[in-house]
Tab-separated table of C-alpha atoms and ligand atoms in Angstrom:
chain	number	residue	atom	x	y	z
A	344	MET	CA	0.157	-0.250	0.025
A	345	THR	CA	1.045	3.892	-0.402
A	346	GLY	CA	4.121	4.050	1.814
A	347	SER	CA	4.511	0.990	2.969
A	348	PRO	CA	7.628	-1.394	2.563
A	349	GLY	CA	6.946	-3.638	0.023
A	350	PRO	CA	6.793	-7.277	1.876
A	351	HIS	CA	9.379	-8.773	0.374
A	352	GLU	CA	12.320	-6.243	0.913
A	353	PRO	CA	15.446	-7.894	2.379
A	354	PHE	CA	16.802	-7.720	5.548
A	355	GLU	CA	18.826	-10.422	6.583
A	356	GLY	CA	21.892	-8.907	4.733
A	357	ASP	CA	20.955	-5.411	5.881
A	358	PRO	CA	24.597	-3.921	7.491
A	359	GLN	CA	22.759	-3.156	10.792
A	360	VAL	CA	22.147	-6.622	11.824
A	361	PRO	CA	25.405	-7.373	13.943
A	362	PRO	CA	26.788	-11.002	12.225
A	363	ASP	CA	25.624	-12.611	15.574
A	364	ALA	CA	22.467	-11.915	15.350
A	365	ALA	CA	21.346	-15.222	14.346
A	366	ARG	CA	22.426	-16.922	17.236
A	367	GLY	CA	20.770	-14.244	19.644
A	368	GLN	CA	17.932	-15.409	21.709
A	369	GLY	CA	15.233	-13.314	20.804
A	370	VAL	CA	13.168	-11.264	23.525
A	371	HIS	CA	9.828	-13.713	24.086
A	372	ALA	CA	11.620	-16.705	24.687
A	373	ALA	CA	11.649	-17.032	28.638
A	374	ARG	CA	10.993	-20.349	28.433
A	375	LEU	CA	13.143	-22.045	26.457
A	376	GLY	CA	16.906	-22.381	27.377
A	377	ALA	CA	19.889	-20.810	24.999
A	378	GLY	CA	19.862	-21.224	21.627
A	379	GLY	CA	16.234	-22.495	22.117
A	380	GLY	CA	13.805	-22.491	19.060
A	381	ALA	CA	16.748	-21.968	16.520
A	382	ALA	CA	15.573	-24.510	14.500
A	383	ALA	CA	11.982	-23.038	14.787
A	384	ARG	CA	12.897	-19.308	14.298
A	385	ALA	CA	13.667	-19.394	10.113
A	386	PHE	CA	10.352	-21.793	9.894
A	387	THR	CA	7.933	-19.796	11.291
A	388	ALA	CA	9.296	-15.727	11.300
A	389	SER	CA	7.079	-13.542	9.616
A	390	ILE	CA	8.480	-10.707	9.749
A	391	ALA	CA	10.200	-10.443	6.031
A	392	PHE	CA	6.206	-9.966	5.474
A	393	ASP	CA	4.499	-8.737	8.497
A	394	ARG	CA	6.940	-5.468	8.781
A	395	ARG	CA	5.297	-3.635	6.858
A	396	LEU	CA	2.183	-3.142	9.682
A	397	TYR	CA	4.438	-0.901	10.916
A	398	ARG	CA	2.444	1.684	11.279
A	399	GLU	CA	-0.632	0.124	13.105
A	400	ASP	CA	1.966	-1.975	15.365
A	401	LEU	CA	2.965	1.879	16.788
A	402	ALA	CA	-0.286	3.275	16.607
A	403	GLY	CA	-1.485	-0.174	18.203
A	404	SER	CA	1.463	0.395	21.473
A	405	ARG	CA	0.684	3.805	22.100
A	406	ALA	CA	-2.829	3.663	22.443
A	407	HIS	CA	-2.224	0.925	24.648
A	408	VAL	CA	0.585	2.452	26.474
A	409	ARG	CA	-1.728	5.555	26.977
A	410	MET	CA	-4.352	3.692	28.381
A	411	LEU	CA	-2.491	1.653	30.500
A	412	ALA	CA	-0.757	5.553	31.558
A	413	ALA	CA	-4.684	6.456	32.050
A	414	GLN	CA	-5.761	3.646	34.335
A	415	GLY	CA	-2.693	4.097	36.846
A	416	ILE	CA	-0.887	1.222	35.609
A	417	LEU	CA	2.107	3.055	34.466
A	418	ARG	CA	3.339	5.737	35.746
A	419	PRO	CA	3.426	9.257	34.399
A	420	ASP	CA	7.031	9.063	34.052
A	421	GLU	CA	6.872	5.447	32.448
A	422	GLU	CA	4.007	6.560	29.871
A	423	ALA	CA	6.586	9.338	28.669
A	424	ALA	CA	9.585	7.368	28.598
A	425	ILE	CA	7.765	4.533	26.229
A	426	LEU	CA	5.612	7.040	24.214
A	427	ALA	CA	9.304	9.526	23.713
A	428	GLY	CA	11.002	5.629	23.006
A	429	LEU	CA	8.132	4.928	19.847
A	430	LEU	CA	8.218	8.255	18.427
A	431	ALA	CA	11.999	7.172	18.008
A	432	VAL	CA	11.441	4.054	16.239
A	433	GLU	CA	8.768	5.607	14.216
A	434	GLU	CA	11.527	8.195	12.855
A	435	GLU	CA	14.050	4.885	12.137
A	436	PHE	CA	12.013	3.108	9.877
A	437	ALA	CA	10.663	7.005	8.421
A	438	ARG	CA	14.531	7.127	8.064
A	439	GLY	CA	14.661	3.265	6.656
A	440	THR	CA	17.149	2.772	9.474
A	441	PHE	CA	14.887	0.658	12.217
A	442	PRO	CA	17.519	-2.189	12.565
A	443	PHE	CA	15.083	-5.659	12.242
A	444	ARG	CA	16.603	-8.491	13.361
A	445	ALA	CA	15.671	-11.767	12.334
A	446	GLU	CA	15.433	-13.846	15.602
A	447	ASP	CA	12.833	-11.618	15.870
A	448	GLU	CA	10.586	-12.713	14.317
A	449	ASP	CA	7.650	-10.566	13.737
A	450	ILE	CA	7.266	-6.888	13.901
A	451	HIS	CA	5.698	-6.856	16.972
A	452	LEU	CA	9.223	-8.541	18.710
A	453	ASN	CA	11.396	-6.366	16.829
A	454	ILE	CA	9.758	-2.798	17.720
A	455	GLU	CA	9.877	-3.953	21.335
A	456	ARG	CA	13.634	-5.276	20.620
A	457	ARG	CA	14.449	-1.512	19.574
A	458	LEU	CA	11.812	0.271	21.926
A	459	THR	CA	14.038	-1.344	24.958
A	460	GLU	CA	17.465	-0.862	23.147
A	461	LEU	CA	16.397	3.335	23.110
A	462	VAL	CA	15.266	4.033	26.592
A	463	GLY	CA	15.698	0.715	29.021
A	464	PRO	CA	14.449	-2.313	30.796
A	465	VAL	CA	11.069	0.630	30.974
A	466	GLY	CA	10.393	-0.594	27.097
A	467	GLY	CA	9.778	-3.909	28.517
A	468	LYS	CA	6.598	-2.674	30.490
A	469	LEU	CA	4.258	-1.955	26.669
A	470	HIS	CA	3.514	-5.589	26.100
A	471	THR	CA	1.522	-5.544	30.551
A	472	ALA	CA	-1.633	-6.669	30.132
A	473	ARG	CA	-1.237	-7.753	25.979
A	474	SER	CA	-0.525	-10.747	23.875
A	475	ARG	CA	1.079	-10.689	20.846
A	476	ASN	CA	-2.350	-12.687	19.711
A	477	ASP	CA	-4.512	-9.784	20.525
A	478	GLN	CA	-1.679	-6.996	19.145
A	479	VAL	CA	-1.359	-8.559	15.401
A	480	ALA	CA	-5.398	-8.297	15.565
A	481	LEU	CA	-6.029	-5.466	15.801
A	482	ASP	CA	-2.405	-4.910	13.556
A	483	MET	CA	-4.648	-6.616	10.874
A	484	HIS	CA	-7.811	-4.445	12.111
A	485	LEU	CA	-6.304	-1.675	11.462
A	486	PHE	CA	-4.825	-2.331	8.388
A	487	VAL	CA	-7.908	-3.979	6.520
A	488	LYS	CA	-9.311	-0.885	7.270
A	489	ARG	CA	-7.014	1.489	5.767
A	490	ALA	CA	-7.004	-0.593	2.973
A	491	CYS	CA	-10.987	-0.533	2.544
A	492	ALA	CA	-10.434	2.420	2.414
A	493	GLU	CA	-7.831	2.916	-0.741
A	494	VAL	CA	-9.412	0.389	-2.951
A	495	SER	CA	-12.356	1.775	-3.150
A	496	ALA	CA	-10.836	5.057	-3.577
A	497	ALA	CA	-8.629	3.468	-6.643
A	498	ALA	CA	-12.460	1.702	-7.736
A	499	ARG	CA	-13.847	5.224	-7.708
A	500	GLY	CA	-10.920	5.685	-10.378
A	501	LEU	CA	-11.706	3.059	-12.059
A	502	GLN	CA	-15.560	4.606	-12.578
A	503	GLU	CA	-14.659	8.152	-13.092
A	504	ALA	CA	-12.507	6.519	-15.887
A	505	LEU	CA	-15.472	4.240	-17.600
A	506	LEU	CA	-18.138	7.148	-16.998
A	507	GLY	CA	-15.600	9.794	-18.691
A	508	GLN	CA	-15.908	7.594	-21.881
A	509	ALA	CA	-19.258	6.852	-21.309
A	510	GLU	CA	-20.232	10.977	-21.335
A	511	ARG	CA	-17.583	10.943	-24.486
A	512	ALA	CA	-19.315	8.818	-25.918
A	513	GLY	CA	-22.787	10.750	-26.418
A	514	GLY	CA	-25.594	8.606	-28.314
A	515	ALA	CA	-23.063	6.797	-29.759
A	516	VAL	CA	-24.612	3.090	-29.955
A	517	MET	CA	-22.285	-0.500	-30.551
A	518	PRO	CA	-23.792	-3.872	-30.537
A	519	GLY	CA	-24.884	-5.359	-27.324
A	520	PHE	CA	-24.093	-9.166	-27.207
A	521	THR	CA	-25.374	-12.711	-25.762
A	522	HIS	CA	-23.088	-15.224	-26.213
A	523	LEU	CA	-20.841	-12.974	-28.010
A	524	GLN	CA	-22.841	-12.793	-30.319
A	525	HIS	CA	-24.890	-9.838	-31.542
A	526	ALA	CA	-28.174	-9.688	-29.904
A	527	GLN	CA	-29.867	-6.160	-29.848
A	528	PRO	CA	-28.075	-2.782	-30.055
A	529	VAL	CA	-27.104	-0.589	-27.276
A	530	GLY	CA	-26.094	2.929	-27.001
A	531	VAL	CA	-21.780	2.821	-25.906
A	532	ALA	CA	-22.270	5.004	-21.847
A	533	HIS	CA	-25.236	2.262	-21.469
A	534	HIS	CA	-22.988	-0.687	-21.640
A	535	LEU	CA	-19.675	1.563	-20.132
A	536	LEU	CA	-22.083	2.165	-17.083
A	537	ALA	CA	-23.010	-1.725	-16.435
A	538	TYR	CA	-19.169	-1.606	-15.359
A	539	PHE	CA	-19.586	1.173	-13.418
A	540	PHE	CA	-22.374	-0.231	-11.543
A	541	MET	CA	-20.259	-3.382	-10.580
A	542	LEU	CA	-17.987	-1.282	-9.070
A	543	HIS	CA	-20.574	0.529	-7.119
A	544	ARG	CA	-21.434	-2.829	-5.844
A	545	ASP	CA	-18.261	-3.264	-5.325
A	546	ARG	CA	-17.523	-0.226	-2.995
A	547	GLN	CA	-20.427	-1.100	-0.897
A	548	ARG	CA	-19.152	-4.565	-0.431
A	549	LEU	CA	-15.660	-2.614	0.525
A	550	ALA	CA	-17.305	-0.863	3.152
A	551	ASP	CA	-18.854	-2.825	4.318
A	552	ALA	CA	-15.804	-4.978	5.316
A	553	ALA	CA	-14.974	-2.075	6.637
A	554	ARG	CA	-17.360	-1.880	8.700
A	555	ARG	CA	-17.059	-5.455	10.481
A	556	ALA	CA	-12.771	-4.442	10.585
A	557	ASP	CA	-13.978	-1.621	12.712
A	558	VAL	CA	-13.735	-2.736	16.377
A	559	SER	CA	-11.064	-3.759	18.383
A	560	PRO	CA	-9.750	-6.883	19.753
A	561	LEU	CA	-7.708	-4.790	21.798
A	562	GLY	CA	-7.463	-6.141	25.541
A	563	ALA	CA	-8.418	-9.767	24.548
A	564	ALA	CA	-4.726	-10.383	25.474
A	565	ALA	CA	-3.775	-14.248	25.356
A	566	LEU	CA	-7.481	-15.274	25.030
A	567	ALA	CA	-8.971	-14.679	28.337
A	568	GLY	CA	-8.381	-11.215	28.681
A	569	SER	CA	-7.043	-9.410	31.374
A	570	PRO	CA	-6.796	-9.358	35.192
A	571	TYR	CA	-5.598	-5.586	35.017
A	572	PRO	CA	-8.258	-2.663	35.125
A	573	ILE	CA	-7.785	-2.217	31.442
A	574	ASP	CA	-10.281	0.474	29.599
A	575	PRO	CA	-10.190	-1.519	25.704
A	576	GLY	CA	-12.470	1.478	24.511
A	577	ARG	CA	-10.363	3.892	25.429
A	578	VAL	CA	-8.019	2.215	23.003
A	579	ALA	CA	-10.772	1.899	20.857
A	580	ALA	CA	-11.746	5.213	20.268
A	581	GLU	CA	-7.638	6.406	19.989
A	582	LEU	CA	-7.395	4.483	17.334
A	583	GLY	CA	-10.531	5.594	15.627
A	584	LEU	CA	-12.095	2.028	15.816
A	585	GLY	CA	-15.852	1.773	16.078
A	586	GLY	CA	-16.386	-0.277	19.378
A	587	VAL	CA	-14.326	-3.382	21.051
A	588	TYR	CA	-15.599	-7.160	20.609
A	589	ALA	CA	-18.171	-8.536	22.886
A	590	ASN	CA	-15.634	-11.913	23.266
A	591	SER	CA	-12.353	-12.446	24.262
A	592	MET	CA	-11.841	-15.770	22.470
A	593	ASP	CA	-13.244	-14.441	19.132
A	594	ALA	CA	-11.213	-11.388	19.236
A	595	VAL	CA	-7.945	-13.038	18.995
A	596	SER	CA	-8.659	-16.157	16.387
A	597	ASP	CA	-11.561	-13.843	14.199
A	598	ARG	CA	-9.847	-13.621	10.658
A	599	ASP	CA	-13.601	-13.293	9.385
A	600	PHE	CA	-12.851	-9.954	8.406
A	601	VAL	CA	-9.627	-10.747	6.410
A	602	LEU	CA	-11.988	-12.863	4.232
A	603	GLU	CA	-14.805	-10.871	3.475
A	604	THR	CA	-12.368	-8.429	2.354
A	605	LEU	CA	-10.721	-11.252	0.015
A	606	ALA	CA	-14.323	-12.113	-0.870
A	607	ALA	CA	-15.335	-8.515	-1.598
A	608	LEU	CA	-11.738	-7.889	-3.453
A	609	SER	CA	-12.148	-11.408	-5.844
A	610	ILE	CA	-15.574	-10.007	-6.802
A	611	LEU	CA	-14.149	-6.728	-8.045
A	612	LEU	CA	-11.195	-8.490	-9.616
A	613	VAL	CA	-14.228	-10.834	-11.190
A	614	HIS	CA	-15.390	-7.540	-12.402
A	615	THR	CA	-11.974	-6.064	-13.196
A	616	SER	CA	-11.584	-9.761	-15.292
A	617	ARG	CA	-14.762	-9.432	-17.063
A	618	LEU	CA	-14.032	-5.505	-18.752
A	619	SER	CA	-10.229	-6.117	-19.351
A	620	GLU	CA	-11.765	-9.747	-21.372
A	621	GLU	CA	-13.431	-6.912	-22.880
A	622	LEU	CA	-11.311	-4.724	-24.206
A	623	VAL	CA	-8.649	-7.312	-25.338
A	624	LEU	CA	-12.000	-8.102	-27.630
A	625	TRP	CA	-12.032	-4.221	-28.550
A	626	SER	CA	-8.831	-4.232	-29.782
A	627	THR	CA	-8.275	-6.513	-32.156
A	628	ARG	CA	-8.786	-6.212	-35.944
A	629	GLU	CA	-11.517	-8.497	-35.871
A	630	PHE	CA	-14.027	-5.861	-32.685
A	631	GLY	CA	-11.847	-2.956	-33.353
A	632	PHE	CA	-14.065	-0.955	-31.189
A	633	ALA	CA	-11.546	0.825	-28.695
A	634	VAL	CA	-8.100	2.004	-29.993
A	635	PRO	CA	-5.423	1.336	-26.622
A	636	ASP	CA	-3.349	4.551	-26.681
A	637	ASP	CA	0.228	3.531	-26.835
A	638	ALA	CA	0.919	4.339	-22.989
A	639	TYR	CA	-1.165	0.791	-22.090
A	640	ALA	CA	0.253	-1.548	-24.782
A	641	THR	CA	3.432	-2.844	-25.765
A	642	GLY	CA	4.787	-4.214	-28.921
A	643	SER	CA	6.892	-7.569	-29.540
A	644	SER	CA	9.823	-8.650	-29.368
A	645	ILE	CA	9.342	-10.720	-33.618
A	646	MET	CA	6.638	-9.586	-34.796
A	647	PRO	CA	7.117	-5.657	-35.681
A	648	GLN	CA	2.999	-4.846	-36.367
A	649	LYS	CA	1.517	-5.621	-33.254
A	650	LYS	CA	0.655	-3.903	-30.832
A	651	ASN	CA	-0.973	-5.911	-27.605
A	652	PRO	CA	-2.947	-5.260	-25.215
A	653	ASP	CA	-0.666	-6.754	-22.076
A	654	VAL	CA	-2.880	-4.204	-19.414
A	655	ALA	CA	-6.163	-5.820	-19.541
A	656	GLU	CA	-4.897	-8.911	-20.652
A	657	LEU	CA	-2.697	-8.860	-17.500
A	658	ALA	CA	-5.623	-7.045	-15.435
A	659	ARG	CA	-7.251	-10.450	-16.675
A	660	GLY	CA	-5.073	-13.046	-15.512
A	661	LYS	CA	-4.351	-11.147	-11.854
A	662	ALA	CA	-8.303	-12.314	-10.658
A	663	GLY	CA	-7.132	-15.913	-10.733
A	664	ARG	CA	-4.174	-14.546	-7.762
A	665	VAL	CA	-6.399	-12.777	-5.792
A	666	PHE	CA	-9.487	-15.913	-5.539
A	667	GLY	CA	-6.098	-18.248	-4.734
A	668	ASP	CA	-5.739	-15.640	-1.676
A	669	LEU	CA	-9.258	-16.062	-1.076
A	670	MET	CA	-9.379	-19.961	-1.143
A	671	GLY	CA	-5.953	-20.384	0.506
A	672	LEU	CA	-7.231	-18.800	3.535
A	673	LEU	CA	-10.215	-19.698	3.841
A	674	ALA	CA	-8.704	-23.047	3.773
A	675	THR	CA	-6.399	-22.069	6.826
A	676	CYS	CA	-9.316	-20.713	8.804
A	677	LYS	CA	-10.874	-24.473	8.471
A	678	GLY	CA	-11.602	-26.532	11.636
A	679	LEU	CA	-9.418	-24.602	13.623
A	680	PRO	CA	-10.178	-24.595	16.646
A	681	LEU	CA	-10.019	-21.798	19.134
A	682	ALA	CA	-8.511	-19.918	19.895
A	683	TYR	CA	-4.976	-18.508	18.371
A	684	HIS	CA	-2.918	-20.465	16.417
A	685	SER	CA	0.051	-20.232	14.501
A	686	ASP	CA	-1.838	-20.888	11.287
A	687	LEU	CA	-3.144	-17.722	11.343
A	688	GLN	CA	-0.188	-15.925	10.567
A	689	GLU	CA	-0.403	-16.975	6.930
A	690	ASP	CA	-3.588	-14.171	7.037
A	691	LYS	CA	-0.827	-11.684	6.297
A	692	GLU	CA	0.871	-12.324	2.301
A	693	ALA	CA	-2.787	-13.742	1.436
A	694	CYS	CA	-4.153	-10.275	2.584
A	695	PHE	CA	-1.005	-7.923	1.367
A	696	ASP	CA	-0.926	-9.418	-2.128
A	697	ALA	CA	-5.108	-9.476	-2.526
A	698	VAL	CA	-4.558	-5.769	-1.404
A	699	ASP	CA	-1.639	-5.275	-3.931
A	700	THR	CA	-3.253	-6.785	-6.508
A	701	ALA	CA	-6.408	-5.295	-6.256
A	702	LEU	CA	-4.898	-1.854	-6.451
A	703	ALA	CA	-2.593	-1.942	-9.199
A	704	VAL	CA	-5.412	-3.549	-11.516
A	705	LEU	CA	-7.568	-1.034	-10.339
A	706	THR	CA	-4.393	1.857	-11.597
A	707	ALA	CA	-3.445	0.262	-14.279
A	708	LEU	CA	-7.871	-0.666	-15.817
A	709	ALA	CA	-7.860	3.030	-14.908
A	710	GLY	CA	-5.476	4.574	-16.597
A	711	MET	CA	-6.122	2.152	-19.899
A	712	VAL	CA	-9.613	3.072	-19.548
A	713	ALA	CA	-9.575	6.851	-19.383
A	714	THR	CA	-6.744	6.910	-22.425
A	715	MET	CA	-8.032	4.889	-24.570
A	716	ARG	CA	-10.080	5.392	-27.780
A	717	LEU	CA	-13.364	4.421	-28.555
A	718	ARG	CA	-13.982	3.421	-32.537
A	719	PRO	CA	-18.280	4.947	-32.936
A	720	GLU	CA	-17.348	4.209	-36.211
A	721	ARG	CA	-16.554	0.528	-36.571
A	722	MET	CA	-19.428	0.122	-34.190
A	723	ALA	CA	-21.797	1.322	-36.131
A	724	GLU	CA	-20.504	-0.350	-39.375
A	725	ALA	CA	-20.356	-3.699	-37.147
A	726	LEU	CA	-24.546	-2.797	-36.603
A	727	GLN	CA	-24.459	-3.198	-40.739
A	728	GLY	CA	-26.645	-5.702	-41.934
A	729	ASP	CA	-26.171	-7.877	-38.340
A	730	LEU	CA	-30.870	-8.562	-38.193
A	731	SER	CA	-29.632	-7.355	-34.623
A	732	GLY	CA	-33.557	-5.468	-34.807
A	733	LEU	CA	-35.799	-8.221	-35.819
A	734	THR	CA	-36.696	-8.697	-32.084
A	735	ASP	CA	-38.940	-5.542	-32.288
A	736	VAL	CA	-39.950	-6.758	-36.131
A	737	ALA	CA	-41.583	-9.513	-34.064
A	738	ASP	CA	-42.990	-7.152	-30.892
A	739	ALA	CA	-44.626	-4.894	-33.317
A	740	LEU	CA	-46.946	-8.127	-35.032
A	741	ALA	CA	-47.162	-8.535	-31.723
A	742	ARG	CA	-48.277	-5.293	-30.512
A	743	ARG	CA	-51.077	-5.695	-33.404
A	744	GLY	CA	-51.808	-8.849	-32.054
A	745	VAL	CA	-50.332	-11.675	-33.590
A	746	PRO	CA	-49.520	-14.532	-30.465
A	747	PHE	CA	-45.563	-13.494	-29.623
A	748	ARG	CA	-44.432	-16.802	-30.475
A	749	GLU	CA	-45.898	-16.692	-33.998
A	750	ALA	CA	-44.644	-13.238	-34.455
A	751	HIS	CA	-41.221	-14.144	-33.278
A	752	ALA	CA	-41.624	-16.737	-35.867
A	753	ALA	CA	-41.555	-14.653	-38.770
A	754	ALA	CA	-39.829	-12.415	-37.590
A	755	GLY	CA	-37.404	-16.086	-38.009
A	756	ALA	CA	-38.343	-16.864	-41.006
A	757	LEU	CA	-37.505	-12.882	-42.140
A	758	ALA	CA	-34.080	-13.378	-39.819
A	759	ARG	CA	-33.461	-16.246	-42.816
A	760	LEU	CA	-34.741	-14.799	-45.886
A	761	CYS	CA	-32.171	-11.676	-45.609
A	762	ALA	CA	-29.202	-14.119	-44.293
A	763	GLU	CA	-29.656	-16.499	-46.934
A	764	SER	CA	-29.685	-13.818	-49.675
A	765	GLY	CA	-27.498	-11.249	-48.453
A	766	ARG	CA	-31.048	-8.476	-48.247
A	767	ASP	CA	-31.546	-5.784	-45.676
A	768	PRO	CA	-35.014	-6.597	-44.546
A	769	GLU	CA	-35.469	-2.894	-46.013
A	770	ASP	CA	-34.489	-3.803	-48.983
A	771	LEU	CA	-38.015	-6.370	-49.048
A	772	SER	CA	-41.456	-5.731	-51.155
A	773	ALA	CA	-44.087	-5.545	-49.318
A	774	GLU	CA	-45.522	-8.138	-50.636
A	775	GLU	CA	-42.287	-10.624	-50.009
A	776	LEU	CA	-42.911	-9.698	-46.497
A	777	SER	CA	-46.948	-10.372	-46.141
A	778	ARG	CA	-45.801	-14.133	-48.083
A	779	LEU	CA	-43.835	-14.439	-44.686
A	780	HIS	CA	-47.282	-13.023	-42.170
A	781	PRO	CA	-50.336	-11.865	-43.291
A	782	LEU	CA	-49.273	-8.578	-41.480
A	783	LEU	CA	-45.923	-8.216	-41.988
A	784	ASP	CA	-45.966	-4.870	-42.994
A	785	ARG	CA	-43.035	-2.058	-43.813
A	786	GLY	CA	-43.806	-0.332	-41.442
A	787	ALA	CA	-43.192	-3.137	-38.993
A	788	VAL	CA	-39.899	-3.495	-40.888
A	789	ALA	CA	-38.809	0.149	-39.858
A	790	ALA	CA	-38.680	-1.440	-36.132
A	791	ALA	CA	-35.448	-2.986	-36.949
A	792	ARG	CA	-33.688	-0.131	-37.690
A	793	THR	CA	-30.841	0.434	-35.209
A	794	GLU	CA	-32.175	4.320	-33.572
A	795	ASN	CA	-35.446	2.781	-33.068
A	796	VAL	CA	-34.502	0.011	-31.436
A	797	VAL	CA	-32.655	1.904	-29.298
A	798	ALA	CA	-35.214	4.574	-28.518
A	799	ALA	CA	-38.027	1.965	-27.994
A	800	ARG	CA	-35.968	0.383	-25.212
A	801	ARG	CA	-37.644	3.255	-22.935
A	802	SER	CA	-38.199	0.818	-19.796
A	803	PRO	CA	-36.181	1.629	-16.491
A	804	GLY	CA	-32.643	0.977	-17.142
A	805	GLY	CA	-33.111	0.176	-20.391
A	806	THR	CA	-30.960	2.128	-23.374
A	807	ALA	CA	-32.971	4.562	-24.641
A	808	PRO	CA	-31.091	7.377	-24.276
A	809	GLU	CA	-33.300	9.591	-21.909
A	810	ARG	CA	-33.032	5.876	-19.818
A	811	VAL	CA	-28.789	6.016	-19.890
A	812	ALA	CA	-29.237	10.056	-19.749
A	813	GLU	CA	-30.757	9.820	-16.426
A	814	GLN	CA	-28.094	6.356	-15.364
A	815	LEU	CA	-24.996	8.997	-16.004
A	816	ALA	CA	-26.519	11.316	-13.730
A	817	LEU	CA	-26.891	8.776	-11.283
A	818	ALA	CA	-23.686	8.010	-11.816
A	819	ARG	CA	-22.662	11.451	-11.140
A	820	ARG	CA	-24.284	11.514	-7.647
A	821	LEU	CA	-22.854	8.016	-6.753
A	822	LEU	CA	-19.060	9.712	-6.770
B	660	LIG	N1	3.434	-13.181	13.955
B	660	LIG	C1	2.202	-13.651	14.265
B	660	LIG	C2	1.150	-13.298	13.472
B	660	LIG	O1	1.629	-13.321	12.284
B	660	LIG	C3	1.875	-13.051	16.193
B	660	LIG	C4	2.388	-13.382	16.916
B	660	LIG	C5	1.171	-14.944	17.527
B	660	LIG	N2	1.660	-15.336	18.905
B	660	LIG	C6	2.095	-15.767	18.918
B	660	LIG	N3	2.717	-16.817	19.967
B	660	LIG	N4	2.471	-17.085	17.724
B	660	LIG	O2	-0.387	-14.340	13.886
């Protein structure tokens, strides 16, 4: 996410890691003898990826320390020393000089160890009435809440690009498809706005997921709560979280809010993959409906004529990894007994990857959509002679009292005649028409003209220009 360190930044070769660090004990291995956990450490460490939670972790620690002092659990001078130390730690992160140590397996232990190095043994009081189990859950709640807002803002960017193209499309008309066959003509703006409204629901889902994330687990401690006179509500309020968990065991083992976010992101990526596929199709010689800007296309290393819609292809493909993140975490959480288990550490890479991927896809697609050139002349050409107005000939007959099935058969016979003879329905004589059905005349056939077909679809949400204008206005309001 913006401003966060990447998940795979190296740290082991960091010059600030003391050469003998790997033999160190780690700050939490109280129960273990010298060298305890050494074999486990490399496998269990999460610092390579959870380092990007440093901001959430520092915010949580600050709120925790202030609460401890307000409750008389820490003295004011202890609070001041720890807060000053946390500030110094934050500055090290900002400057990129924070000395990560691999044997402090995660971000929580790294920060606590560094704090103690900076302020002395009082730093060890930070962890009073807290466990890493509620601490890491809090960090993830804060991360997910922020991530939902960031992805939603990026989705809004794509909505704006779609709406901009829809507004510029004016009254342009294109084939509407079912089964990837020409079905009925539709407004270009109508087509583009369908994606706008998908993204609107995606943003609602993200807002909903953020609401579930908007709760603080701090105070659950390891699982059972804390014997100290803590005030979890104060911590939640200071962090801008809407409430606290009702049940401490649920608080430390709940990852629903991550799953829900990944589910929302997966559905979002379904939508962006569908849009991407259309952009790929539209960029082909066969369709020719859109021309990607050079900035969003790539060439070929062998075929000089190639202009590939790579951005759309990759955006389409990246949906798969987000689904994988969701499936993986569902499988991780399935069947876990209460309460915290290290399995839950697996939530992070899945969550980070899905969020990063969604942000990258949305940003790239927004740029591609905003800058592509639509070709309404090609769309109009594609409609020539495609017989996609014939539903309306059947409707015209039906309005004259012909049962719709009979009218449909007559229009079908008309379609066959035109397709076989290469003629336009409007080229047929009154006689030829009446041979197909006694009530079929040139007036009924005129209903099949593209502009008439489009204008006739005045039902709510339909493709008639005045209905599309309503959708455009609604879309503007929703942004
Ligand atoms: N690194 C762990 C995680 O990401 C946090 C520590 C949880 N507590 C524990 N005793 N291992 O979930």
